């Protein structure tokens, strides 16, 4: 179904990249058998397991897989009665404990995460590590495959005896080599081993004088390795104990192998599950390495790629492309200069299709959609066959015949330089006929060509669209950008002029081409100019929006600063007024008390004392009255005013009319003034006079276009998405919704994090959470409103 296309699109190179992300040979073997599927449910399941592994890596950063090898051959040998080696048993133990670690890790992740991970959870649940066997192996054998003394009491005792005999032998031999009598007989004063026996190196001429058993000699024959007679008996006992040690080790390994055989089915199941888990996480790691995204699947022959990148091209050099087949469009005809990127575009679409149908994320932005094709056909490159003595044209035509015999409405067909290698007029006619035939079968087609006739074909044929790769005449180089809806042109005259060809020759050449061709070139040039002007205008709009956003933030900060300073000054004035009032009250109280005291004492009061008391009383009363008025003014400024959402209000300090968006607190409101929203104290607002004809300030959506409780942000730029979200929340609150859904997709998580931040900071959002199973999972956030 895909073999030839996989070869031409270099699918094996993708598998090689993926292969390096596997943690074990288990995952690598799964990757080696990976192929695209053509059943949507199967593809969806493959992508789902990749997505879940991706979520785990995003949350935890890694998977503690450990050292795991394929133990299936060992387990099968154990089942038929063979004894496993110590290192093979260590490998079995490693798998058992890796199963336990992976199972525990996934279980903890699922318990701590709010994201549903049903596939990874089920794989974890399927792991059933035989811990008793693993512990028995760990107690008996170390990581290097050495059988430990603790493996059995008999082995411990035997090895203790071995060490005792070795110590006695070394002691005797040390005495020999240190003896002044024997030192002259030795080549070197060392103890060594030959044939598992302890020996010393003796000079040839002292053979008879030294005695003992000769076990070896040097290459020159000058040195003999002799076991002295004094240690022969001890060496014999040592050899016996070593034989017993070997027998006991074999018995221990056989016993451990029997335990492995008893748990063979559990072990084989665990290795299969670990293999699948490693494969899933290898796909997730690869997705992260290429900054891939999860595509939406469809089955109607349509697709949409946003900022798609060819995964085999250097990420620093690749130019992302936007390409789609939507609506009534079935085919795309791509034209443009050589080395401009036409073939790369073709291969990008084909390879990303194969990747998606293999359960791999694709290097494209969120919002990309891939169709699940039954078959993918490709005719790409110069495959001239020397063995079959076929020309380039014949080779291509042989392949095309095969395609035409098998294509249907569930096929993707990729033609590179259709009709090339023969007479241009005949090649163009043949290309149109081939495209018509494939089109009539309902297949999705992308073709590259140099033929001008195919530009007109795409323009006139319903369901076919032109596209081109951009060429910069100024720099005489391609930009590798794909332009949908605009046919390419050769630019031969412009390039020749830039390279210095005579204007007279160029004008003569222009006169030789047909009027229709000249008109087409003029039309294409006009379209290109219009496109560039539109792009320039779009950039200018973005710049202005950025400046406005910056100015808005600047003014909001100034307003907030003004509010803080104003409130601080009001509080200070209020405190000062209270302090002065208190002082005046104290003075009046003291004066009254003084007068009462005079009255009690019946003390005669002089005239000047009465005048002085009266003056002090008047001053204190004036001060009290003044501070009371000051405090009343302060309260007046802080007077609570009540406004309703949607009510028109005037902001005197701006001289502007706005409307209330929502009430933040008893003395503060969120007010929309023009394009700006700001928090303003109620004391700084006045109810605006409304004309009867303009009374409904709040524009409530009619039943013909009601406010929806769901917002889809997929495919939007981050800033635009956040702006729409704020506007949506305002409308939802005015509409009286208590719960809304925001669709942001899964992808890299940037959009989801932005949504989360906005919801956390919004005063009318009481809580938010990611969607549950059936609600969109982590691609949707549910917000509760008050």
PDB file of N, CA, C and O in Angstrom, residues 81-147:
ATOM      1  N   UNK A  81      14.129 -26.379  30.134  1.00  0.00           N
ATOM      2  CA  UNK A  81      15.028 -27.082  31.046  1.00  0.00           C
ATOM      3  C   UNK A  81      16.475 -26.687  30.996  1.00  0.00           C
ATOM      4  O   UNK A  81      17.290 -27.247  31.748  1.00  0.00           O
ATOM      5  N   UNK A  82      16.869 -25.762  30.154  1.00  0.00           N
ATOM      6  CA  UNK A  82      18.258 -25.320  30.132  1.00  0.00           C
ATOM      7  C   UNK A  82      18.555 -24.467  31.365  1.00  0.00           C
ATOM      8  O   UNK A  82      17.670 -23.813  31.902  1.00  0.00           O
ATOM      9  N   UNK A  83      19.819 -24.490  31.792  1.00  0.00           N
ATOM     10  CA  UNK A  83      20.232 -23.677  32.934  1.00  0.00           C
ATOM     11  C   UNK A  83      20.786 -22.358  32.416  1.00  0.00           C
ATOM     12  O   UNK A  83      21.674 -22.344  31.555  1.00  0.00           O
ATOM     13  N   UNK A  84      20.296 -21.270  32.955  1.00  0.00           N
ATOM     14  CA  UNK A  84      20.747 -19.946  32.532  1.00  0.00           C
ATOM     15  C   UNK A  84      22.037 -19.565  33.234  1.00  0.00           C
ATOM     16  O   UNK A  84      22.283 -19.978  34.378  1.00  0.00           O
ATOM     17  N   UNK A  85      22.850 -18.789  32.541  1.00  0.00           N
ATOM     18  CA  UNK A  85      24.086 -18.302  33.151  1.00  0.00           C
ATOM     19  C   UNK A  85      23.761 -17.200  34.161  1.00  0.00           C
ATOM     20  O   UNK A  85      22.643 -16.682  34.210  1.00  0.00           O
ATOM     21  N   UNK A  86      24.773 -16.870  34.956  1.00  0.00           N
ATOM     22  CA  UNK A  86      24.570 -15.838  35.975  1.00  0.00           C
ATOM     23  C   UNK A  86      24.191 -14.509  35.330  1.00  0.00           C
ATOM     24  O   UNK A  86      23.284 -13.803  35.805  1.00  0.00           O
ATOM     25  N   UNK A  87      24.854 -14.136  34.224  1.00  0.00           N
ATOM     26  CA  UNK A  87      24.548 -12.859  33.573  1.00  0.00           C
ATOM     27  C   UNK A  87      23.153 -12.867  32.953  1.00  0.00           C
ATOM     28  O   UNK A  87      22.473 -11.829  32.949  1.00  0.00           O
ATOM     29  N   UNK A  88      22.731 -13.999  32.439  1.00  0.00           N
ATOM     30  CA  UNK A  88      21.371 -14.090  31.889  1.00  0.00           C
ATOM     31  C   UNK A  88      20.337 -13.930  33.000  1.00  0.00           C
ATOM     32  O   UNK A  88      19.303 -13.272  32.813  1.00  0.00           O
ATOM     33  N   UNK A  89      20.618 -14.497  34.170  1.00  0.00           N
ATOM     34  CA  UNK A  89      19.703 -14.345  35.303  1.00  0.00           C
ATOM     35  C   UNK A  89      19.681 -12.894  35.791  1.00  0.00           C
ATOM     36  O   UNK A  89      18.631 -12.378  36.191  1.00  0.00           O
ATOM     37  N   UNK A  90      20.841 -12.221  35.757  1.00  0.00           N
ATOM     38  CA  UNK A  90      20.883 -10.800  36.125  1.00  0.00           C
ATOM     39  C   UNK A  90      19.997  -9.987  35.186  1.00  0.00           C
ATOM     40  O   UNK A  90      19.270  -9.082  35.618  1.00  0.00           O
ATOM     41  N   UNK A  91      20.032 -10.336  33.890  1.00  0.00           N
ATOM     42  CA  UNK A  91      19.184  -9.634  32.915  1.00  0.00           C
ATOM     43  C   UNK A  91      17.712  -9.845  33.237  1.00  0.00           C
ATOM     44  O   UNK A  91      16.889  -8.915  33.125  1.00  0.00           O
ATOM     45  N   UNK A  92      17.351 -11.059  33.644  1.00  0.00           N
ATOM     46  CA  UNK A  92      15.962 -11.340  34.032  1.00  0.00           C
ATOM     47  C   UNK A  92      15.584 -10.488  35.246  1.00  0.00           C
ATOM     48  O   UNK A  92      14.504  -9.883  35.304  1.00  0.00           O
ATOM     49  N   UNK A  93      16.469 -10.425  36.230  1.00  0.00           N
ATOM     50  CA  UNK A  93      16.199  -9.602  37.407  1.00  0.00           C
ATOM     51  C   UNK A  93      16.038  -8.137  37.064  1.00  0.00           C
ATOM     52  O   UNK A  93      15.179  -7.435  37.631  1.00  0.00           O
ATOM     53  N   UNK A  94      16.876  -7.650  36.139  1.00  0.00           N
ATOM     54  CA  UNK A  94      16.771  -6.240  35.724  1.00  0.00           C
ATOM     55  C   UNK A  94      15.395  -5.946  35.128  1.00  0.00           C
ATOM     56  O   UNK A  94      14.803  -4.887  35.385  1.00  0.00           O
ATOM     57  N   UNK A  95      14.879  -6.867  34.329  1.00  0.00           N
ATOM     58  CA  UNK A  95      13.559  -6.676  33.729  1.00  0.00           C
ATOM     59  C   UNK A  95      12.476  -6.662  34.800  1.00  0.00           C
ATOM     60  O   UNK A  95      11.545  -5.841  34.763  1.00  0.00           O
ATOM     61  N   UNK A  96      12.598  -7.534  35.778  1.00  0.00           N
ATOM     62  CA  UNK A  96      11.592  -7.596  36.852  1.00  0.00           C
ATOM     63  C   UNK A  96      11.539  -6.269  37.614  1.00  0.00           C
ATOM     64  O   UNK A  96      10.464  -5.698  37.832  1.00  0.00           O
ATOM     65  N   UNK A  97      12.713  -5.759  37.992  1.00  0.00           N
ATOM     66  CA  UNK A  97      12.715  -4.529  38.776  1.00  0.00           C
ATOM     67  C   UNK A  97      12.419  -3.308  37.908  1.00  0.00           C
ATOM     68  O   UNK A  97      11.859  -2.330  38.390  1.00  0.00           O
ATOM     69  N   UNK A  98      12.763  -3.354  36.625  1.00  0.00           N
ATOM     70  CA  UNK A  98      12.368  -2.272  35.719  1.00  0.00           C
ATOM     71  C   UNK A  98      10.847  -2.230  35.590  1.00  0.00           C
ATOM     72  O   UNK A  98      10.244  -1.155  35.547  1.00  0.00           O
ATOM     73  N   UNK A  99      10.222  -3.396  35.556  1.00  0.00           N
ATOM     74  CA  UNK A  99       8.753  -3.460  35.489  1.00  0.00           C
ATOM     75  C   UNK A  99       8.137  -2.812  36.713  1.00  0.00           C
ATOM     76  O   UNK A  99       7.165  -2.056  36.616  1.00  0.00           O
ATOM     77  N   UNK A 100       8.732  -3.099  37.881  1.00  0.00           N
ATOM     78  CA  UNK A 100       8.196  -2.513  39.121  1.00  0.00           C
ATOM     79  C   UNK A 100       8.357  -0.993  39.128  1.00  0.00           C
ATOM     80  O   UNK A 100       7.423  -0.263  39.474  1.00  0.00           O
ATOM     81  N   UNK A 101       9.534  -0.508  38.708  1.00  0.00           N
ATOM     82  CA  UNK A 101       9.797   0.936  38.714  1.00  0.00           C
ATOM     83  C   UNK A 101       8.873   1.662  37.735  1.00  0.00           C
ATOM     84  O   UNK A 101       8.289   2.694  38.062  1.00  0.00           O
ATOM     85  N   UNK A 102       8.743   1.115  36.520  1.00  0.00           N
ATOM     86  CA  UNK A 102       7.890   1.740  35.503  1.00  0.00           C
ATOM     87  C   UNK A 102       6.433   1.744  35.957  1.00  0.00           C
ATOM     88  O   UNK A 102       5.727   2.747  35.822  1.00  0.00           O
ATOM     89  N   UNK A 103       5.985   0.629  36.509  1.00  0.00           N
ATOM     90  CA  UNK A 103       4.595   0.532  36.974  1.00  0.00           C
ATOM     91  C   UNK A 103       4.322   1.570  38.061  1.00  0.00           C
ATOM     92  O   UNK A 103       3.303   2.281  38.016  1.00  0.00           O
ATOM     93  N   UNK A 104       5.238   1.687  39.028  1.00  0.00           N
ATOM     94  CA  UNK A 104       5.069   2.642  40.125  1.00  0.00           C
ATOM     95  C   UNK A 104       5.099   4.082  39.611  1.00  0.00           C
ATOM     96  O   UNK A 104       4.300   4.921  40.019  1.00  0.00           O
ATOM     97  N   UNK A 105       6.023   4.353  38.672  1.00  0.00           N
ATOM     98  CA  UNK A 105       6.157   5.702  38.114  1.00  0.00           C
ATOM     99  C   UNK A 105       4.876   6.118  37.391  1.00  0.00           C
ATOM    100  O   UNK A 105       4.366   7.231  37.592  1.00  0.00           O
ATOM    101  N   UNK A 106       4.349   5.230  36.550  1.00  0.00           N
ATOM    102  CA  UNK A 106       3.146   5.569  35.782  1.00  0.00           C
ATOM    103  C   UNK A 106       1.949   5.727  36.714  1.00  0.00           C
ATOM    104  O   UNK A 106       1.117   6.630  36.539  1.00  0.00           O
ATOM    105  N   UNK A 107       1.871   4.865  37.735  1.00  0.00           N
ATOM    106  CA  UNK A 107       0.747   4.958  38.670  1.00  0.00           C
ATOM    107  C   UNK A 107       0.775   6.286  39.418  1.00  0.00           C
ATOM    108  O   UNK A 107      -0.254   6.957  39.572  1.00  0.00           O
ATOM    109  N   UNK A 108       1.968   6.712  39.854  1.00  0.00           N
ATOM    110  CA  UNK A 108       2.094   7.998  40.543  1.00  0.00           C
ATOM    111  C   UNK A 108       1.729   9.153  39.616  1.00  0.00           C
ATOM    112  O   UNK A 108       1.061  10.107  40.023  1.00  0.00           O
ATOM    113  N   UNK A 109       2.165   9.055  38.366  1.00  0.00           N
ATOM    114  CA  UNK A 109       1.856  10.110  37.401  1.00  0.00           C
ATOM    115  C   UNK A 109       0.357  10.222  37.179  1.00  0.00           C
ATOM    116  O   UNK A 109      -0.202  11.322  37.144  1.00  0.00           O
ATOM    117  N   UNK A 110      -0.305   9.074  37.017  1.00  0.00           N
ATOM    118  CA  UNK A 110      -1.758   9.084  36.794  1.00  0.00           C
ATOM    119  C   UNK A 110      -2.500   9.615  38.015  1.00  0.00           C
ATOM    120  O   UNK A 110      -3.494  10.325  37.878  1.00  0.00           O
ATOM    121  N   UNK A 111      -2.005   9.291  39.209  1.00  0.00           N
ATOM    122  CA  UNK A 111      -2.667   9.757  40.435  1.00  0.00           C
ATOM    123  C   UNK A 111      -2.518  11.261  40.619  1.00  0.00           C
ATOM    124  O   UNK A 111      -3.437  11.938  41.080  1.00  0.00           O
ATOM    125  N   UNK A 112      -1.342  11.796  40.252  1.00  0.00           N
ATOM    126  CA  UNK A 112      -1.068  13.216  40.458  1.00  0.00           C
ATOM    127  C   UNK A 112      -1.602  14.093  39.336  1.00  0.00           C
ATOM    128  O   UNK A 112      -1.785  15.293  39.512  1.00  0.00           O
ATOM    129  N   UNK A 113      -1.834  13.512  38.167  1.00  0.00           N
ATOM    130  CA  UNK A 113      -2.204  14.313  36.998  1.00  0.00           C
ATOM    131  C   UNK A 113      -3.712  14.452  36.879  1.00  0.00           C
ATOM    132  O   UNK A 113      -4.475  13.537  37.214  1.00  0.00           O
ATOM    133  N   UNK A 114      -4.126  15.622  36.369  1.00  0.00           N
ATOM    134  CA  UNK A 114      -5.542  15.830  36.067  1.00  0.00           C
ATOM    135  C   UNK A 114      -5.869  15.387  34.644  1.00  0.00           C
ATOM    136  O   UNK A 114      -7.025  15.415  34.234  1.00  0.00           O
ATOM    137  N   UNK A 115      -4.829  14.987  33.903  1.00  0.00           N
ATOM    138  CA  UNK A 115      -5.008  14.550  32.523  1.00  0.00           C
ATOM    139  C   UNK A 115      -5.308  13.057  32.499  1.00  0.00           C
ATOM    140  O   UNK A 115      -4.663  12.271  33.201  1.00  0.00           O
ATOM    141  N   UNK A 116      -6.270  12.661  31.699  1.00  0.00           N
ATOM    142  CA  UNK A 116      -6.630  11.255  31.573  1.00  0.00           C
ATOM    143  C   UNK A 116      -5.607  10.536  30.701  1.00  0.00           C
ATOM    144  O   UNK A 116      -5.274  10.987  29.603  1.00  0.00           O
ATOM    145  N   UNK A 117      -5.090   9.398  31.199  1.00  0.00           N
ATOM    146  CA  UNK A 117      -4.083   8.614  30.468  1.00  0.00           C
ATOM    147  C   UNK A 117      -4.515   7.152  30.406  1.00  0.00           C
ATOM    148  O   UNK A 117      -3.843   6.267  30.945  1.00  0.00           O
ATOM    149  N   UNK A 118      -5.635   6.851  29.757  1.00  0.00           N
ATOM    150  CA  UNK A 118      -6.175   5.482  29.802  1.00  0.00           C
ATOM    151  C   UNK A 118      -5.259   4.431  29.174  1.00  0.00           C
ATOM    152  O   UNK A 118      -5.169   3.305  29.672  1.00  0.00           O
ATOM    153  N   UNK A 119      -4.586   4.764  28.068  1.00  0.00           N
ATOM    154  CA  UNK A 119      -3.749   3.767  27.385  1.00  0.00           C
ATOM    155  C   UNK A 119      -2.508   3.466  28.214  1.00  0.00           C
ATOM    156  O   UNK A 119      -2.184   2.290  28.469  1.00  0.00           O
ATOM    157  N   UNK A 120      -1.799   4.498  28.644  1.00  0.00           N
ATOM    158  CA  UNK A 120      -0.608   4.292  29.465  1.00  0.00           C
ATOM    159  C   UNK A 120      -0.972   3.616  30.779  1.00  0.00           C
ATOM    160  O   UNK A 120      -0.250   2.749  31.278  1.00  0.00           O
ATOM    161  N   UNK A 121      -2.123   3.997  31.340  1.00  0.00           N
ATOM    162  CA  UNK A 121      -2.587   3.378  32.585  1.00  0.00           C
ATOM    163  C   UNK A 121      -2.836   1.885  32.382  1.00  0.00           C
ATOM    164  O   UNK A 121      -2.463   1.051  33.221  1.00  0.00           O
ATOM    165  N   UNK A 122      -3.469   1.522  31.262  1.00  0.00           N
ATOM    166  CA  UNK A 122      -3.760   0.102  31.008  1.00  0.00           C
ATOM    167  C   UNK A 122      -2.475  -0.695  30.805  1.00  0.00           C
ATOM    168  O   UNK A 122      -2.375  -1.848  31.234  1.00  0.00           O
ATOM    169  N   UNK A 123      -1.471  -0.089  30.145  1.00  0.00           N
ATOM    170  CA  UNK A 123      -0.183  -0.772  29.978  1.00  0.00           C
ATOM    171  C   UNK A 123       0.477  -0.981  31.338  1.00  0.00           C
ATOM    172  O   UNK A 123       1.037  -2.062  31.608  1.00  0.00           O
ATOM    173  N   UNK A 124       0.394   0.037  32.196  1.00  0.00           N
ATOM    174  CA  UNK A 124       0.965  -0.090  33.538  1.00  0.00           C
ATOM    175  C   UNK A 124       0.259  -1.192  34.323  1.00  0.00           C
ATOM    176  O   UNK A 124       0.901  -2.004  35.001  1.00  0.00           O
ATOM    177  N   UNK A 125      -1.066  -1.220  34.224  1.00  0.00           N
ATOM    178  CA  UNK A 125      -1.836  -2.240  34.944  1.00  0.00           C
ATOM    179  C   UNK A 125      -1.502  -3.649  34.466  1.00  0.00           C
ATOM    180  O   UNK A 125      -1.610  -4.626  35.228  1.00  0.00           O
ATOM    181  N   UNK A 126      -1.098  -3.768  33.184  1.00  0.00           N
ATOM    182  CA  UNK A 126      -0.781  -5.080  32.622  1.00  0.00           C
ATOM    183  C   UNK A 126       0.548  -5.620  33.128  1.00  0.00           C
ATOM    184  O   UNK A 126       0.820  -6.820  33.019  1.00  0.00           O
ATOM    185  N   UNK A 127       1.408  -4.738  33.678  1.00  0.00           N
ATOM    186  CA  UNK A 127       2.686  -5.198  34.226  1.00  0.00           C
ATOM    187  C   UNK A 127       2.449  -5.961  35.526  1.00  0.00           C
ATOM    188  O   UNK A 127       1.730  -5.498  36.412  1.00  0.00           O
ATOM    189  N   UNK A 128       3.077  -7.145  35.635  1.00  0.00           N
ATOM    190  CA  UNK A 128       2.909  -7.990  36.822  1.00  0.00           C
ATOM    191  C   UNK A 128       4.279  -8.554  37.213  1.00  0.00           C
ATOM    192  O   UNK A 128       4.576  -9.720  36.994  1.00  0.00           O
ATOM    193  N   UNK A 129       5.157  -7.707  37.757  1.00  0.00           N
ATOM    194  CA  UNK A 129       6.540  -8.141  38.022  1.00  0.00           C
ATOM    195  C   UNK A 129       6.613  -9.274  39.042  1.00  0.00           C
ATOM    196  O   UNK A 129       5.976  -9.223  40.098  1.00  0.00           O
ATOM    197  N   UNK A 130       7.407 -10.300  38.718  1.00  0.00           N
ATOM    198  CA  UNK A 130       7.614 -11.453  39.610  1.00  0.00           C
ATOM    199  C   UNK A 130       8.688 -11.081  40.623  1.00  0.00           C
ATOM    200  O   UNK A 130       9.858 -11.484  40.507  1.00  0.00           O
ATOM    201  N   UNK A 131       8.327 -10.315  41.634  1.00  0.00           N
ATOM    202  CA  UNK A 131       9.303  -9.756  42.562  1.00  0.00           C
ATOM    203  C   UNK A 131      10.028 -10.818  43.377  1.00  0.00           C
ATOM    204  O   UNK A 131      11.201 -10.644  43.727  1.00  0.00           O
ATOM    205  N   UNK A 132       9.368 -11.934  43.687  1.00  0.00           N
ATOM    206  CA  UNK A 132      10.033 -12.996  44.456  1.00  0.00           C
ATOM    207  C   UNK A 132      11.228 -13.537  43.684  1.00  0.00           C
ATOM    208  O   UNK A 132      12.296 -13.782  44.266  1.00  0.00           O
ATOM    209  N   UNK A 133      11.050 -13.747  42.398  1.00  0.00           N
ATOM    210  CA  UNK A 133      12.150 -14.238  41.559  1.00  0.00           C
ATOM    211  C   UNK A 133      13.257 -13.192  41.492  1.00  0.00           C
ATOM    212  O   UNK A 133      14.450 -13.510  41.607  1.00  0.00           O
ATOM    213  N   UNK A 134      12.860 -11.917  41.297  1.00  0.00           N
ATOM    214  CA  UNK A 134      13.852 -10.847  41.215  1.00  0.00           C
ATOM    215  C   UNK A 134      14.671 -10.738  42.487  1.00  0.00           C
ATOM    216  O   UNK A 134      15.901 -10.568  42.442  1.00  0.00           O
ATOM    217  N   UNK A 135      14.014 -10.833  43.651  1.00  0.00           N
ATOM    218  CA  UNK A 135      14.733 -10.737  44.923  1.00  0.00           C
ATOM    219  C   UNK A 135      15.666 -11.925  45.115  1.00  0.00           C
ATOM    220  O   UNK A 135      16.792 -11.774  45.647  1.00  0.00           O
ATOM    221  N   UNK A 136      15.219 -13.115  44.712  1.00  0.00           N
ATOM    222  CA  UNK A 136      16.083 -14.299  44.825  1.00  0.00           C
ATOM    223  C   UNK A 136      17.335 -14.141  43.973  1.00  0.00           C
ATOM    224  O   UNK A 136      18.444 -14.498  44.385  1.00  0.00           O
ATOM    225  N   UNK A 137      17.176 -13.588  42.775  1.00  0.00           N
ATOM    226  CA  UNK A 137      18.331 -13.365  41.896  1.00  0.00           C
ATOM    227  C   UNK A 137      19.255 -12.324  42.491  1.00  0.00           C
ATOM    228  O   UNK A 137      20.486 -12.507  42.526  1.00  0.00           O
ATOM    229  N   UNK A 138      18.718 -11.221  43.007  1.00  0.00           N
ATOM    230  CA  UNK A 138      19.537 -10.151  43.587  1.00  0.00           C
ATOM    231  C   UNK A 138      20.296 -10.645  44.826  1.00  0.00           C
ATOM    232  O   UNK A 138      21.414 -10.207  45.089  1.00  0.00           O
ATOM    233  N   UNK A 139      19.671 -11.531  45.616  1.00  0.00           N
ATOM    234  CA  UNK A 139      20.352 -12.069  46.804  1.00  0.00           C
ATOM    235  C   UNK A 139      21.519 -12.978  46.427  1.00  0.00           C
ATOM    236  O   UNK A 139      22.471 -13.121  47.188  1.00  0.00           O
ATOM    237  N   UNK A 140      21.426 -13.606  45.257  1.00  0.00           N
ATOM    238  CA  UNK A 140      22.399 -14.636  44.888  1.00  0.00           C
ATOM    239  C   UNK A 140      23.480 -14.154  43.939  1.00  0.00           C
ATOM    240  O   UNK A 140      24.587 -14.700  43.939  1.00  0.00           O
ATOM    241  N   UNK A 141      23.185 -13.148  43.117  1.00  0.00           N
ATOM    242  CA  UNK A 141      24.126 -12.735  42.060  1.00  0.00           C
ATOM    243  C   UNK A 141      24.242 -11.212  42.073  1.00  0.00           C
ATOM    244  O   UNK A 141      23.226 -10.518  42.156  1.00  0.00           O
ATOM    245  N   UNK A 142      25.482 -10.693  41.945  1.00  0.00           N
ATOM    246  CA  UNK A 142      25.633  -9.245  41.882  1.00  0.00           C
ATOM    247  C   UNK A 142      25.469  -8.755  40.449  1.00  0.00           C
ATOM    248  O   UNK A 142      25.251  -9.555  39.522  1.00  0.00           O
ATOM    249  N   UNK A 143      25.567  -7.441  40.242  1.00  0.00           N
ATOM    250  CA  UNK A 143      25.284  -6.846  38.929  1.00  0.00           C
ATOM    251  C   UNK A 143      26.270  -7.291  37.858  1.00  0.00           C
ATOM    252  O   UNK A 143      25.968  -7.267  36.676  1.00  0.00           O
ATOM    253  N   UNK A 144      27.492  -7.699  38.267  1.00  0.00           N
ATOM    254  CA  UNK A 144      28.488  -8.154  37.301  1.00  0.00           C
ATOM    255  C   UNK A 144      28.368  -9.643  36.967  1.00  0.00           C
ATOM    256  O   UNK A 144      29.139 -10.172  36.165  1.00  0.00           O
ATOM    257  N   UNK A 145      27.414 -10.333  37.601  1.00  0.00           N
ATOM    258  CA  UNK A 145      27.207 -11.749  37.308  1.00  0.00           C
ATOM    259  C   UNK A 145      27.998 -12.676  38.212  1.00  0.00           C
ATOM    260  O   UNK A 145      28.136 -13.869  37.913  1.00  0.00           O
ATOM    261  N   UNK A 146      28.513 -12.173  39.334  1.00  0.00           N
ATOM    262  CA  UNK A 146      29.256 -13.000  40.290  1.00  0.00           C
ATOM    263  C   UNK A 146      28.281 -13.592  41.308  1.00  0.00           C
ATOM    264  O   UNK A 146      27.503 -12.861  41.933  1.00  0.00           O
ATOM    265  N   UNK A 147      28.361 -14.910  41.473  1.00  0.00           N
ATOM    266  CA  UNK A 147      27.476 -15.576  42.431  1.00  0.00           C
ATOM    267  C   UNK A 147      28.003 -15.296  43.837  1.00  0.00           C
ATOM    268  O   UNK A 147      29.158 -15.609  44.162  1.00  0.00           O
TER     269      UNK A 147
END
